[in-house]
Short mmCIF file of C-alpha atoms in Angstrom, two decimals:
data_model
loop_
_atom_site.label_atom_id
_atom_site.label_comp_id
_atom_site.label_asym_id
_atom_site.label_seq_id
_atom_site.Cartn_x
_atom_site.Cartn_y
_atom_site.Cartn_z
CA SER A 1 -41.52 76.20 -51.09
CA GLN A 2 -43.23 76.61 -47.74
CA THR A 3 -47.00 76.24 -47.20
CA ILE A 4 -49.18 77.10 -44.13
CA HIS A 5 -52.53 75.12 -43.67
CA GLN A 6 -55.04 76.55 -41.14
CA TRP A 7 -58.85 75.32 -40.65
CA PRO A 8 -61.37 75.52 -40.41
CA ALA A 9 -61.97 78.78 -42.61
CA THR A 10 -65.31 79.48 -40.32
CA LEU A 11 -66.57 78.24 -37.17
CA VAL A 12 -69.75 79.06 -35.14
CA GLN A 13 -69.74 77.79 -31.51
CA PRO A 14 -72.36 77.89 -28.59
CA VAL A 15 -70.51 79.79 -25.52
CA GLY A 16 -69.18 77.26 -23.41
CA SER A 17 -67.98 74.97 -25.96
CA PRO A 18 -64.68 73.64 -26.48
CA LEU A 19 -62.52 74.97 -29.34
CA SER A 20 -59.57 73.62 -31.21
CA LEU A 21 -58.51 75.01 -34.18
CA GLU A 22 -55.28 73.42 -35.90
CA CYS A 23 -52.23 75.01 -38.04
CA THR A 24 -49.67 73.28 -39.82
CA VAL A 25 -46.51 74.38 -41.72
CA GLU A 26 -44.73 72.30 -44.63
CA GLY A 27 -41.39 72.73 -46.23
CA THR A 28 -39.35 73.85 -43.43
CA SER A 29 -38.17 72.85 -39.97
CA ASN A 30 -38.04 74.25 -36.71
CA PRO A 31 -39.84 77.36 -37.81
CA ASN A 32 -41.53 79.99 -35.15
CA LEU A 33 -45.24 79.65 -34.79
CA TYR A 34 -47.86 82.28 -33.98
CA TRP A 35 -51.56 82.68 -33.12
CA TYR A 36 -52.92 85.69 -33.53
CA ARG A 37 -56.34 87.24 -32.89
CA GLN A 38 -57.92 90.33 -35.02
CA ALA A 39 -61.33 92.14 -33.87
CA ALA A 40 -63.17 93.89 -36.61
CA GLY A 41 -61.21 97.05 -37.79
CA ARG A 42 -58.30 96.46 -35.79
CA GLY A 43 -54.78 95.24 -36.10
CA LEU A 44 -53.46 91.72 -34.90
CA GLN A 45 -53.05 90.78 -31.48
CA LEU A 46 -50.62 88.25 -30.64
CA LEU A 47 -51.89 85.31 -28.48
CA PHE A 48 -49.07 82.71 -28.79
CA TYR A 49 -45.62 82.09 -29.97
CA SER A 50 -43.53 79.18 -30.18
CA VAL A 51 -39.65 78.53 -31.11
CA GLY A 52 -39.81 74.91 -30.88
CA ILE A 53 -41.66 71.86 -30.08
CA GLY A 54 -43.03 72.36 -26.32
CA GLN A 55 -42.05 75.76 -25.81
CA ILE A 56 -45.17 78.40 -25.97
CA SER A 57 -45.27 81.52 -24.81
CA SER A 58 -48.45 83.24 -23.79
CA GLU A 59 -49.00 86.81 -24.33
CA VAL A 60 -52.30 87.74 -22.92
CA PRO A 61 -53.94 86.27 -20.16
CA GLN A 62 -57.33 84.55 -21.33
CA ASN A 63 -58.93 81.18 -21.56
CA LEU A 64 -57.12 80.22 -24.22
CA SER A 65 -54.23 77.71 -24.63
CA ALA A 66 -51.48 76.63 -27.32
CA SER A 67 -49.69 73.40 -28.21
CA ARG A 68 -47.18 72.38 -30.08
CA PRO A 69 -47.28 68.66 -30.57
CA GLN A 70 -45.11 68.19 -33.18
CA ASP A 71 -42.40 70.56 -34.74
CA ARG A 72 -44.78 72.15 -37.75
CA GLN A 73 -47.83 71.47 -36.04
CA PHE A 74 -49.77 74.72 -33.71
CA ILE A 75 -52.72 74.17 -31.75
CA LEU A 76 -55.27 76.80 -30.49
CA SER A 77 -57.47 75.33 -27.69
CA SER A 78 -59.85 76.50 -25.34
CA LYS A 79 -62.01 74.35 -22.80
CA LYS A 80 -65.02 76.91 -22.35
CA LEU A 81 -65.51 79.68 -25.20
CA LEU A 82 -66.90 83.22 -24.08
CA LEU A 83 -68.46 85.37 -26.45
CA SER A 84 -65.43 87.93 -26.45
CA ASP A 85 -63.59 84.90 -28.15
CA SER A 86 -65.26 85.94 -31.27
CA GLY A 87 -62.77 87.28 -33.70
CA PHE A 88 -60.48 86.23 -36.64
CA TYR A 89 -57.94 83.75 -36.00
CA LEU A 90 -54.59 83.73 -37.76
CA CYS A 91 -51.76 81.33 -37.47
CA ALA A 92 -48.26 82.19 -39.05
CA TRP A 93 -44.87 81.07 -39.27
CA SER A 94 -41.33 82.40 -39.67
CA PHE A 95 -37.80 81.35 -40.44
CA GLU A 96 -36.35 83.37 -37.45
CA SER A 97 -37.60 86.33 -35.32
CA ASN A 98 -36.33 88.81 -37.65
CA GLN A 99 -37.89 87.15 -40.79
CA PRO A 100 -41.11 88.37 -42.04
CA GLN A 101 -44.36 86.10 -40.86
CA HIS A 102 -46.15 84.22 -43.75
CA PHE A 103 -50.14 83.95 -42.38
CA GLY A 104 -52.71 80.97 -42.91
CA ASP A 105 -55.78 82.03 -44.45
CA GLY A 106 -57.47 82.31 -40.93
CA THR A 107 -60.33 81.03 -39.04
CA ARG A 108 -63.61 83.22 -38.64
CA LEU A 109 -64.83 82.25 -35.05
CA SER A 110 -68.31 83.19 -34.20
CA ILE A 111 -69.55 82.45 -30.71
CA LEU A 112 -73.22 82.75 -29.96
CA GLY B 1 -44.75 98.53 -23.43
CA GLN B 2 -45.18 99.45 -27.40
CA ASN B 3 -47.34 102.09 -28.98
CA ILE B 4 -47.70 101.96 -32.58
CA ASP B 5 -50.07 104.87 -34.51
CA GLN B 6 -51.19 104.66 -37.91
CA PRO B 7 -53.87 106.81 -39.30
CA THR B 8 -57.47 105.01 -39.44
CA GLU B 9 -58.29 105.59 -43.00
CA MET B 10 -56.89 107.01 -46.25
CA THR B 11 -58.46 107.72 -49.82
CA ALA B 12 -56.50 108.28 -53.08
CA THR B 13 -57.00 108.47 -56.96
CA GLU B 14 -56.01 105.57 -59.29
CA GLY B 15 -52.49 106.28 -60.65
CA ALA B 16 -51.35 108.72 -57.79
CA ILE B 17 -49.24 108.28 -55.09
CA VAL B 18 -50.13 107.99 -51.53
CA GLN B 19 -48.00 107.58 -48.14
CA ILE B 20 -49.02 105.59 -45.06
CA ASN B 21 -47.18 106.90 -41.86
CA CYS B 22 -46.75 104.97 -38.88
CA THR B 23 -44.65 106.51 -35.56
CA TYR B 24 -43.77 103.98 -32.71
CA GLN B 25 -42.47 104.31 -29.45
CA THR B 26 -40.67 100.99 -28.03
CA SER B 27 -37.68 99.55 -26.24
CA GLY B 28 -35.39 97.10 -27.93
CA PHE B 29 -36.49 98.10 -31.40
CA ASN B 30 -34.91 95.61 -33.69
CA GLY B 31 -36.83 96.12 -37.23
CA LEU B 32 -40.29 97.03 -38.74
CA PHE B 33 -42.49 95.30 -41.31
CA TRP B 34 -45.41 96.40 -43.38
CA TYR B 35 -48.24 94.22 -44.33
CA GLN B 36 -51.32 94.21 -46.78
CA GLN B 37 -54.45 92.86 -45.62
CA HIS B 38 -57.30 92.65 -48.24
CA ALA B 39 -60.77 92.47 -46.52
CA GLY B 40 -61.50 89.00 -45.44
CA GLU B 41 -58.15 87.77 -46.07
CA ALA B 42 -54.98 87.31 -44.02
CA PRO B 43 -51.75 89.74 -44.10
CA THR B 44 -49.09 89.29 -46.78
CA PHE B 45 -45.49 90.45 -46.14
CA LEU B 46 -44.97 93.71 -48.09
CA SER B 47 -41.28 95.21 -46.70
CA TYR B 48 -38.87 95.12 -43.83
CA ASN B 49 -36.83 98.12 -42.68
CA VAL B 50 -34.02 97.54 -40.17
CA LEU B 51 -31.49 100.34 -40.77
CA ASP B 52 -32.41 104.19 -41.49
CA GLY B 53 -33.33 104.71 -45.36
CA LEU B 54 -35.39 104.00 -48.00
CA GLU B 55 -35.96 100.09 -49.30
CA GLU B 56 -37.73 99.82 -52.85
CA LYS B 57 -39.59 97.17 -54.17
CA GLY B 58 -41.34 98.12 -57.42
CA ARG B 59 -44.47 100.46 -56.87
CA PHE B 60 -43.87 100.06 -52.97
CA SER B 61 -41.15 102.01 -51.14
CA SER B 62 -40.55 101.91 -47.22
CA PHE B 63 -38.61 104.41 -45.24
CA LEU B 64 -37.33 104.10 -41.70
CA SER B 65 -35.96 106.45 -39.22
CA ARG B 66 -34.98 105.12 -35.92
CA SER B 67 -34.23 108.13 -33.97
CA LYS B 68 -37.84 109.74 -35.10
CA GLY B 69 -39.85 106.44 -34.17
CA TYR B 70 -41.08 106.74 -37.91
CA SER B 71 -41.85 105.17 -41.16
CA TYR B 72 -43.91 105.21 -44.12
CA LEU B 73 -44.97 102.89 -46.95
CA LEU B 74 -45.22 104.82 -50.25
CA LEU B 75 -47.33 103.51 -53.08
CA LYS B 76 -46.92 104.62 -56.35
CA GLU B 77 -49.18 104.69 -59.60
CA LEU B 78 -51.88 103.34 -57.57
CA GLN B 79 -54.31 100.46 -58.83
CA MET B 80 -57.80 99.52 -57.69
CA LYS B 81 -56.65 96.32 -56.34
CA ASP B 82 -53.95 98.31 -54.02
CA SER B 83 -57.46 99.07 -51.56
CA ALA B 84 -56.72 97.26 -48.13
CA SER B 85 -55.51 97.65 -44.98
CA TYR B 86 -51.80 98.22 -44.36
CA LEU B 87 -50.32 97.21 -41.04
CA CYS B 88 -47.37 98.28 -39.79
CA ALA B 89 -45.46 95.91 -37.44
CA VAL B 90 -42.54 96.81 -35.22
CA LYS B 91 -40.30 93.95 -33.71
CA THR B 92 -37.99 94.25 -30.49
CA ASN B 93 -35.22 92.09 -29.45
CA ALA B 94 -37.34 89.95 -27.47
CA GLY B 95 -38.40 88.53 -31.18
CA LYS B 96 -42.01 89.35 -30.86
CA SER B 97 -43.87 91.87 -33.36
CA THR B 98 -46.56 94.25 -32.10
CA PHE B 99 -48.80 95.32 -34.78
CA GLY B 100 -50.63 98.66 -35.43
CA ASP B 101 -54.23 98.69 -35.96
CA GLY B 102 -53.71 99.08 -39.77
CA THR B 103 -54.80 101.96 -42.28
CA THR B 104 -57.57 101.37 -44.71
CA LEU B 105 -56.77 102.60 -48.01
CA THR B 106 -59.66 103.45 -50.36
CA VAL B 107 -58.31 103.90 -53.87
CA LYS B 108 -61.24 105.80 -56.05
CA PRO B 109 -61.03 105.62 -60.04
#
């Protein structure tokens, strides 16, 4: 069976510091991978998605970036965090785009 | 762009039936997902509709009308554990899913 791991669960960072959130998927090959951000009481905002190694599509202009160095590894990064980057970050995978997405446990990021 | 509307909050009684509506406006519609999200947790998949009609899965059913841009999630025999947010997500031919803001359902005894 497939599993998705996302860490850390909680992170507190100062404004201007860098960020690296990692997500890995096990039990499948060439999954579609996604990064979302969720503000309190809101839906999921798609940040990045990837259909293969090195293939990243950015949905929202911001100071975040994503990379997929390996087939089942998806990394969300920032060089300098802003207060507005606070939120609940979720990584997800799917077999194909018309298949349901399966989410990691999320990272709650607080910027001070 | 896409526009997805869901009621913000709903309240229902344990054992009852509740219907959560989702309306959408999009080009290149290619399916609609419903997810359940308990507070502080990640969403989990409930159902997927791509053709018009009703899909039933135990206590949960989901309906789609593509001509009306409308879907609903029907929850029967409500249990306290059904208290959660329910997210409607529309998928387009571009392969991406856009999520609504979710409906927070509170089940009361």
